[in-house]
Each structure stands twice: as structure tokens, then as C-alpha cells.
mmCIF file of C-alpha atoms in Angstrom:
data_model
loop_
_atom_site.group_PDB
_atom_site.id
_atom_site.type_symbol
_atom_site.label_atom_id
_atom_site.label_comp_id
_atom_site.label_asym_id
_atom_site.label_seq_id
_atom_site.Cartn_x
_atom_site.Cartn_y
_atom_site.Cartn_z
ATOM 1 C CA MET S 1 193.606 90.042 342.241
ATOM 2 C CA LYS S 2 197.141 90.655 341.049
ATOM 3 C CA LYS S 3 199.480 87.898 340.023
ATOM 4 C CA ILE S 4 203.142 87.644 341.076
ATOM 5 C CA ALA S 5 205.818 85.349 339.670
ATOM 6 C CA PHE S 6 209.191 84.478 341.201
ATOM 7 C CA ILE S 7 212.004 83.658 338.795
ATOM 8 C CA GLY S 8 214.322 81.752 341.110
ATOM 9 C CA ALA S 9 213.405 79.602 344.084
ATOM 10 C CA GLY S 10 216.262 80.140 346.538
ATOM 11 C CA SER S 11 216.228 81.313 350.140
ATOM 12 C CA MET S 12 215.394 84.940 349.324
ATOM 13 C CA ALA S 13 212.492 83.972 347.063
ATOM 14 C CA GLU S 14 211.173 81.662 349.756
ATOM 15 C CA ALA S 15 211.488 84.335 352.451
ATOM 16 C CA ILE S 16 209.422 86.782 350.382
ATOM 17 C CA ILE S 17 206.888 84.107 349.420
ATOM 18 C CA SER S 18 206.500 83.120 353.067
ATOM 19 C CA GLY S 19 205.965 86.736 354.058
ATOM 20 C CA ILE S 20 203.394 87.622 351.405
ATOM 21 C CA VAL S 21 201.481 84.367 351.939
ATOM 22 C CA LYS S 22 201.261 85.119 355.671
ATOM 23 C CA ALA S 23 200.220 88.697 354.899
ATOM 24 C CA ASN S 24 197.483 87.339 352.601
ATOM 25 C CA ILE S 25 197.948 90.050 349.965
ATOM 26 C CA PHE S 26 197.736 87.626 347.027
ATOM 27 C CA ASN S 27 195.515 84.657 346.399
ATOM 28 C CA LYS S 28 197.854 81.702 346.734
ATOM 29 C CA GLU S 29 196.978 80.483 343.251
ATOM 30 C CA ASN S 30 198.248 83.854 341.963
ATOM 31 C CA VAL S 31 201.703 83.311 343.462
ATOM 32 C CA ILE S 32 203.914 81.391 341.029
ATOM 33 C CA VAL S 33 207.462 80.153 341.382
ATOM 34 C CA THR S 34 209.816 78.753 338.767
ATOM 35 C CA ASN S 35 213.523 78.076 338.499
ATOM 36 C CA LYS S 36 216.121 76.759 336.100
ATOM 37 C CA ASN S 37 215.620 73.029 336.532
ATOM 38 C CA ASN S 38 215.218 72.090 340.212
ATOM 39 C CA LYS S 39 211.788 70.493 340.073
ATOM 40 C CA GLU S 40 212.075 69.062 343.591
ATOM 41 C CA ARG S 41 212.683 72.521 345.068
ATOM 42 C CA MET S 42 209.707 73.996 343.201
ATOM 43 C CA GLU S 43 207.423 71.197 344.345
ATOM 44 C CA ARG S 44 208.545 71.653 347.938
ATOM 45 C CA LEU S 45 207.663 75.358 347.856
ATOM 46 C CA GLU S 46 204.326 74.581 346.184
ATOM 47 C CA LYS S 47 203.407 72.098 348.881
ATOM 48 C CA LYS S 48 204.655 74.198 351.790
ATOM 49 C CA TYR S 49 202.918 77.462 350.795
ATOM 50 C CA GLN S 50 200.055 76.153 348.607
ATOM 51 C CA ILE S 51 201.251 78.261 345.687
ATOM 52 C CA GLN S 52 201.850 77.276 342.061
ATOM 53 C CA SER S 53 205.124 75.928 340.691
ATOM 54 C CA ILE S 54 205.310 76.020 336.893
ATOM 55 C CA ALA S 55 208.214 75.035 334.657
ATOM 56 C CA ASP S 56 206.724 76.466 331.428
ATOM 57 C CA LYS S 57 208.063 80.039 331.350
ATOM 58 C CA GLU S 58 205.351 81.307 329.007
ATOM 59 C CA ARG S 59 202.666 80.188 331.458
ATOM 60 C CA VAL S 60 204.617 81.771 334.318
ATOM 61 C CA ILE S 61 204.783 85.195 332.664
ATOM 62 C CA GLU S 62 201.403 85.277 330.923
ATOM 63 C CA GLY S 63 199.021 87.580 332.799
ATOM 64 C CA THR S 64 201.544 88.269 335.563
ATOM 65 C CA ASP S 65 201.573 91.779 337.024
ATOM 66 C CA ILE S 66 204.814 91.620 339.032
ATOM 67 C CA ILE S 67 207.899 89.610 338.077
ATOM 68 C CA ILE S 68 210.415 89.076 340.879
ATOM 69 C CA LEU S 69 213.924 88.233 339.683
ATOM 70 C CA ALA S 70 215.441 86.213 342.534
ATOM 71 C CA THR S 71 218.165 84.147 340.896
ATOM 72 C CA LYS S 72 221.852 83.988 341.724
ATOM 73 C CA PRO S 73 223.758 86.743 339.856
ATOM 74 C CA TYR S 74 225.449 84.228 337.553
ATOM 75 C CA ASP S 75 222.073 82.712 336.588
ATOM 76 C CA LEU S 76 220.421 86.030 335.698
ATOM 77 C CA GLU S 77 221.206 86.114 331.981
ATOM 78 C CA ALA S 78 219.856 82.629 331.333
ATOM 79 C CA ALA S 79 216.812 83.336 333.487
ATOM 80 C CA VAL S 80 215.900 86.524 331.612
ATOM 81 C CA GLU S 81 216.582 84.835 328.290
ATOM 82 C CA SER S 82 214.026 82.157 329.193
ATOM 83 C CA ILE S 83 211.239 84.691 329.913
ATOM 84 C CA ARG S 84 212.140 87.626 327.633
ATOM 85 C CA PRO S 85 209.873 86.638 324.706
ATOM 86 C CA TYR S 86 206.843 86.741 327.002
ATOM 87 C CA ILE S 87 207.479 89.960 328.963
ATOM 88 C CA GLN S 88 205.069 92.818 328.270
ATOM 89 C CA PRO S 89 205.858 96.541 328.804
ATOM 90 C CA GLU S 90 203.163 96.939 331.469
ATOM 91 C CA GLN S 91 204.641 94.230 333.701
ATOM 92 C CA VAL S 92 206.708 95.451 336.642
ATOM 93 C CA ILE S 93 210.078 93.743 337.065
ATOM 94 C CA ILE S 94 211.568 93.784 340.555
ATOM 95 C CA SER S 95 215.089 92.470 341.064
ATOM 96 C CA VAL S 96 216.261 91.302 344.486
ATOM 97 C CA ILE S 97 219.633 90.181 343.098
ATOM 98 C CA ALA S 98 222.651 91.669 344.862
ATOM 99 C CA GLY S 99 224.925 93.926 342.836
ATOM 100 C CA ILE S 100 223.040 93.907 339.533
ATOM 101 C CA SER S 101 221.945 97.293 338.192
ATOM 102 C CA THR S 102 218.559 98.093 336.726
ATOM 103 C CA ASP S 103 220.308 99.337 333.571
ATOM 104 C CA TYR S 104 221.809 95.910 333.022
ATOM 105 C CA ILE S 105 218.481 94.181 333.624
ATOM 106 C CA SER S 106 216.763 96.580 331.195
ATOM 107 C CA LYS S 107 219.407 95.748 328.626
ATOM 108 C CA LEU S 108 218.774 92.018 329.089
ATOM 109 C CA VAL S 109 215.002 92.435 328.894
ATOM 110 C CA GLY S 110 215.277 94.620 325.810
ATOM 111 C CA LYS S 111 211.874 96.205 326.321
ATOM 112 C CA ASN S 112 210.473 99.250 328.074
ATOM 113 C CA ALA S 113 209.162 97.296 331.041
ATOM 114 C CA PRO S 114 209.685 99.191 334.329
ATOM 115 C CA VAL S 115 212.556 97.812 336.399
ATOM 116 C CA ILE S 116 212.906 98.287 340.154
ATOM 117 C CA ARG S 117 215.702 97.093 342.379
ATOM 118 C CA ALA S 118 214.989 95.969 345.926
ATOM 119 C CA MET S 119 217.163 94.599 348.706
ATOM 120 C CA PRO S 120 215.123 92.791 351.351
ATOM 121 C CA ASN S 121 216.575 90.303 353.804
ATOM 122 C CA THR S 122 215.527 86.838 354.907
ATOM 123 C CA SER S 123 213.598 88.217 357.887
ATOM 124 C CA ALA S 124 210.908 88.812 355.253
ATOM 125 C CA SER S 125 209.702 85.288 356.066
ATOM 126 C CA ILE S 126 208.394 86.499 359.443
ATOM 127 C CA GLY S 127 207.389 90.007 358.377
ATOM 128 C CA PHE S 128 210.508 91.754 359.727
ATOM 129 C CA SER S 129 212.523 92.534 356.617
ATOM 130 C CA ALA S 130 214.263 95.863 356.143
ATOM 131 C CA THR S 131 213.912 96.500 352.399
ATOM 132 C CA ALA S 132 215.544 99.261 350.387
ATOM 133 C CA ILE S 133 213.953 100.135 347.029
ATOM 134 C CA ALA S 134 215.431 102.015 344.065
ATOM 135 C CA ALA S 135 213.706 102.998 340.833
ATOM 136 C CA GLY S 136 215.275 102.051 337.530
ATOM 137 C CA ASN S 137 214.505 102.540 333.880
ATOM 138 C CA HIS S 138 210.901 103.310 332.967
ATOM 139 C CA ALA S 139 209.769 102.946 336.596
ATOM 140 C CA THR S 140 207.303 105.650 337.530
ATOM 141 C CA GLU S 141 206.397 106.920 340.981
ATOM 142 C CA SER S 142 203.331 104.688 340.789
ATOM 143 C CA HIS S 143 205.485 101.620 340.162
ATOM 144 C CA VAL S 144 207.747 102.492 343.097
ATOM 145 C CA LYS S 145 204.725 102.903 345.372
ATOM 146 C CA GLU S 146 203.466 99.513 344.230
ATOM 147 C CA ALA S 147 206.811 97.928 345.112
ATOM 148 C CA GLU S 148 206.869 99.772 348.412
ATOM 149 C CA ALA S 149 203.386 98.525 349.273
ATOM 150 C CA LEU S 150 204.429 94.970 348.426
ATOM 151 C CA PHE S 151 207.532 94.973 350.622
ATOM 152 C CA ALA S 152 205.782 96.887 353.407
ATOM 153 C CA THR S 153 203.723 93.748 354.009
ATOM 154 C CA ILE S 154 206.888 91.883 355.014
ATOM 155 C CA GLY S 155 208.624 94.580 357.067
ATOM 156 C CA THR S 156 209.825 98.155 356.762
ATOM 157 C CA THR S 157 210.888 99.917 353.563
ATOM 158 C CA ALA S 158 213.157 102.780 352.540
ATOM 159 C CA ILE S 159 213.461 104.481 349.149
ATOM 160 C CA VAL S 160 217.108 105.035 348.191
ATOM 161 C CA LYS S 161 219.173 106.048 345.186
ATOM 162 C CA GLU S 162 220.373 103.096 343.179
ATOM 163 C CA ASP S 163 224.051 103.849 343.789
ATOM 164 C CA GLU S 164 223.319 103.467 347.522
ATOM 165 C CA MET S 165 222.183 99.871 347.096
ATOM 166 C CA HIS S 166 225.727 98.523 347.469
ATOM 167 C CA ILE S 167 226.010 99.784 351.045
ATOM 168 C CA VAL S 168 222.429 98.703 351.742
ATOM 169 C CA THR S 169 223.481 95.206 350.702
ATOM 170 C CA GLY S 170 226.335 95.407 353.214
ATOM 171 C CA ILE S 171 224.133 96.404 356.148
ATOM 172 C CA SER S 172 220.504 95.296 355.965
ATOM 173 C CA GLY S 173 220.830 92.768 353.142
ATOM 174 C CA SER S 174 223.605 90.741 354.742
ATOM 175 C CA GLY S 175 223.132 92.161 358.233
ATOM 176 C CA PRO S 176 221.077 89.321 359.747
ATOM 177 C CA ALA S 177 223.993 86.941 359.118
ATOM 178 C CA TYR S 178 226.319 89.195 361.130
ATOM 179 C CA ILE S 179 223.870 89.177 364.040
ATOM 180 C CA TYR S 180 223.562 85.387 363.859
ATOM 181 C CA PHE S 181 227.362 85.084 363.849
ATOM 182 C CA LEU S 182 227.533 87.245 366.990
ATOM 183 C CA VAL S 183 224.865 85.111 368.656
ATOM 184 C CA GLU S 184 226.791 81.952 367.745
ATOM 185 C CA ALA S 185 229.828 83.311 369.574
ATOM 186 C CA MET S 186 227.786 84.358 372.627
ATOM 187 C CA GLU S 187 226.139 80.933 372.802
ATOM 188 C CA LYS S 188 229.516 79.183 372.618
ATOM 189 C CA ALA S 189 230.886 81.345 375.417
ATOM 190 C CA ALA S 190 227.815 80.657 377.552
ATOM 191 C CA VAL S 191 227.967 76.894 377.055
ATOM 192 C CA GLU S 192 231.725 76.792 377.685
ATOM 193 C CA SER S 193 231.011 78.537 380.987
ATOM 194 C CA GLY S 194 228.563 75.802 381.929
ATOM 195 C CA LEU S 195 225.170 77.220 380.951
ATOM 196 C CA ASP S 196 222.599 74.876 379.423
ATOM 197 C CA PRO S 197 222.459 75.453 375.618
ATOM 198 C CA SER S 198 218.682 75.947 375.512
ATOM 199 C CA THR S 199 218.822 78.434 378.382
ATOM 200 C CA ALA S 200 221.683 80.296 376.703
ATOM 201 C CA LYS S 201 219.778 80.493 373.426
ATOM 202 C CA ALA S 202 216.586 81.767 375.098
ATOM 203 C CA LEU S 203 218.397 84.453 377.090
ATOM 204 C CA ILE S 204 220.527 85.651 374.160
ATOM 205 C CA THR S 205 217.588 85.666 371.745
ATOM 206 C CA GLN S 206 215.532 87.822 374.093
ATOM 207 C CA THR S 207 218.524 90.084 374.667
ATOM 208 C CA VAL S 208 218.869 90.682 370.915
ATOM 209 C CA LEU S 209 215.128 91.321 370.592
ATOM 210 C CA GLY S 210 215.179 93.733 373.524
ATOM 211 C CA ALA S 211 218.167 95.651 372.201
ATOM 212 C CA GLY S 212 216.511 95.967 368.796
ATOM 213 C CA GLU S 213 213.305 97.253 370.341
ATOM 214 C CA MET S 214 215.251 99.775 372.434
ATOM 215 C CA LEU S 215 216.962 101.069 369.293
ATOM 216 C CA LYS S 216 213.591 101.337 367.590
ATOM 217 C CA SER S 217 211.458 102.844 370.324
ATOM 218 C CA SER S 218 213.733 104.798 372.693
ATOM 219 C CA GLY S 219 214.714 107.498 370.217
ATOM 220 C CA GLU S 220 218.297 107.288 371.481
ATOM 221 C CA SER S 221 221.417 106.390 369.533
ATOM 222 C CA ALA S 222 223.220 103.084 369.888
ATOM 223 C CA GLU S 223 226.131 104.929 371.484
ATOM 224 C CA VAL S 224 223.925 106.529 374.145
ATOM 225 C CA LEU S 225 222.171 103.246 374.917
ATOM 226 C CA ARG S 226 225.515 101.450 375.210
ATOM 227 C CA LYS S 227 226.928 104.052 377.590
ATOM 228 C CA LYS S 228 223.815 103.885 379.785
ATOM 229 C CA ILE S 229 224.484 100.256 380.665
ATOM 230 C CA THR S 230 228.284 100.498 380.812
ATOM 231 C CA SER S 231 229.174 101.414 384.384
ATOM 232 C CA PRO S 232 232.824 102.358 385.039
ATOM 233 C CA ALA S 233 234.809 99.314 386.220
ATOM 234 C CA GLY S 234 231.680 97.147 385.893
ATOM 235 C CA THR S 235 231.035 93.860 384.105
ATOM 236 C CA THR S 236 229.805 95.470 380.881
ATOM 237 C CA GLN S 237 232.855 97.732 380.801
ATOM 238 C CA ALA S 238 235.083 94.651 381.097
ATOM 239 C CA GLY S 239 233.302 93.070 378.145
ATOM 240 C CA ILE S 240 233.483 96.225 376.037
ATOM 241 C CA GLU S 241 237.195 96.566 376.753
ATOM 242 C CA ALA S 242 237.742 92.994 375.534
ATOM 243 C CA LEU S 243 235.931 93.871 372.297
ATOM 244 C CA GLN S 244 238.034 97.011 371.939
ATOM 245 C CA ARG S 245 241.261 95.045 372.472
ATOM 246 C CA ASN S 246 240.203 92.779 369.634
ATOM 247 C CA ASP S 247 239.276 95.764 367.426
ATOM 248 C CA PHE S 248 235.619 94.749 367.299
ATOM 249 C CA GLN S 249 234.326 97.934 365.658
ATOM 250 C CA ARG S 250 236.999 97.834 362.968
ATOM 251 C CA ALA S 251 236.169 94.185 362.249
ATOM 252 C CA VAL S 252 232.483 95.010 361.841
ATOM 253 C CA MET S 253 233.257 98.000 359.622
ATOM 254 C CA GLU S 254 235.514 95.826 357.455
ATOM 255 C CA CYS S 255 232.743 93.225 357.329
ATOM 256 C CA VAL S 256 230.269 95.779 355.958
ATOM 257 C CA LYS S 257 232.846 97.231 353.565
ATOM 258 C CA SER S 258 233.685 93.771 352.202
ATOM 259 C CA ALA S 259 230.020 93.048 351.470
ATOM 260 C CA HIS S 260 229.688 96.522 349.888
ATOM 261 C CA ASP S 261 232.750 95.931 347.705
ATOM 262 C CA ARG S 262 231.552 92.480 346.664
ATOM 263 C CA SER S 263 228.228 93.967 345.587
ATOM 264 C CA ILE S 264 230.118 96.410 343.356
ATOM 265 C CA GLU S 265 232.224 93.552 341.947
ATOM 266 C CA LEU S 266 229.102 91.572 341.072
ATOM 267 C CA GLY S 267 227.755 94.559 339.178
ATOM 268 C CA LYS S 268 231.013 95.170 337.323
ATOM 269 C CA SER S 269 231.081 91.587 336.118
ATOM 270 C CA LYS S 270 227.876 92.255 334.183
#
């Protein structure tokens, strides 16, 4: 059985750990997590998922097949420094850190270990991530397929060019937060109009799920689906017009562009 180690124990690491544990693709004792110095966080993940939390970086890396870099961008250098002496060329390094190029990671590692960049999202915890994957230095087609197989257990995957990862970060990486923000606003409007909060949440949640499934299974574009339920002078038309008056589409496009630009900034700082 292969062994996987997570360098970083934040929300993204936990989402992936949750997904792969549920998918049962690794023995739990072969899933290891470590971080800079938050022992309480490591112990919580160990207890919750029955995996291993190890502070000794040599023990973490020894015999590991896949190393997942899941730190904050500003912690990456120190994290790689702590494991670099123990990394072997045959170990696959997968980074899920926004904005950081595989070239930079290869430079930090200083060895010919294959580096792959991936951008999942936190829906990985329930097996519904949308993960983009890009090959970096020394990564062969076999390595990419291995990464693809890993992330396919926690959702869907797409192979992209590395320079496309910035826009991927802006849509699927950060995208769930935009949807949650929209739902927050819909729930507030419903409650202000007198609807019970739990009823509002249930109806809106199912509406989001249904719309997603329609996009996935109908074969029709979002524009076509929207127009099908927007009758002239009807209630949906009134709602759409309110969004248009408030420049909803432009706001969303600026939202995505801002995340895209921030991803580029993070990379330039390295």
C-alpha cells in the first residue's frame, strides 16, 4: 500500500484527507500529517480520521510515495527546508498551494523529484472537488496519471497547462466561497421576508444542488437554462432585472479576476 504525507494541516489538507479516507484508497496508518508547530491541530486530525500525526520530518518523509505540500504560501520555504534533506528523487511532490509555480518548488527542493501542481477545492471532503492538475519539472505522464487517480477519488479532475492554474484558482479553487456568499444573501432575504431560517436553508440548498445537476446532466448552457425559466414580465425576470441593475455579472467577473490576479501576485512574490 502506498504512503502519503501532508505537509501542512489547514483546511485544504483536511478536506483532501477526509476525502481519501472516505474513499478508502490508503490504509489510514499510511496517511501522515505534519505541520510547523501546531501540535493540537495535528492531534485533532489524527483522532478525527484515525491517521498518523508526526512532528519528526524525517519520519514523515521516509518511505513516503506522495508528498502533498499544503501550507500557506508564506510558509512554503520553511516547510520545504524542513523536509528537503529527506526527499528522494522517486517521491512525487504535489503542491496544492495557490499561486506557487512548480519551477519555484523544484528550486526549493533542489533535487530531480517530480513536481505536480493541483488545485482542488474544499468540496474534496465530501468527494465533490473539481481539481485541476498541471505537470511540472521531471513529472512524467505516469506521475500525472497517478495524481489524477488520487484526486479522482475526491471528485472530478481536469489536466491543464500550468499557466492556466491562476484562472482555475479564481473559478473552481475559490468558487465554492462565491456560491456560499450567494446563499448567505438569499437566506438573509428569505428570513427578512418572514421565512423560517431552517426552511429557507433547506429550500435554497436543494435549489443550488438542482441547478448544479441541471448544468451537469442537461447538456445545455447556463444561458439556455436561465432563459428557460425566465418568463417575460414574470417573477424570475423581475429578479434578473434587479441583478442586472446592480451589475451582478460584472461583479462576479471582477471577483474571479481579483482571485486570478492575486494568484499571480503570490507567484511573483516567490
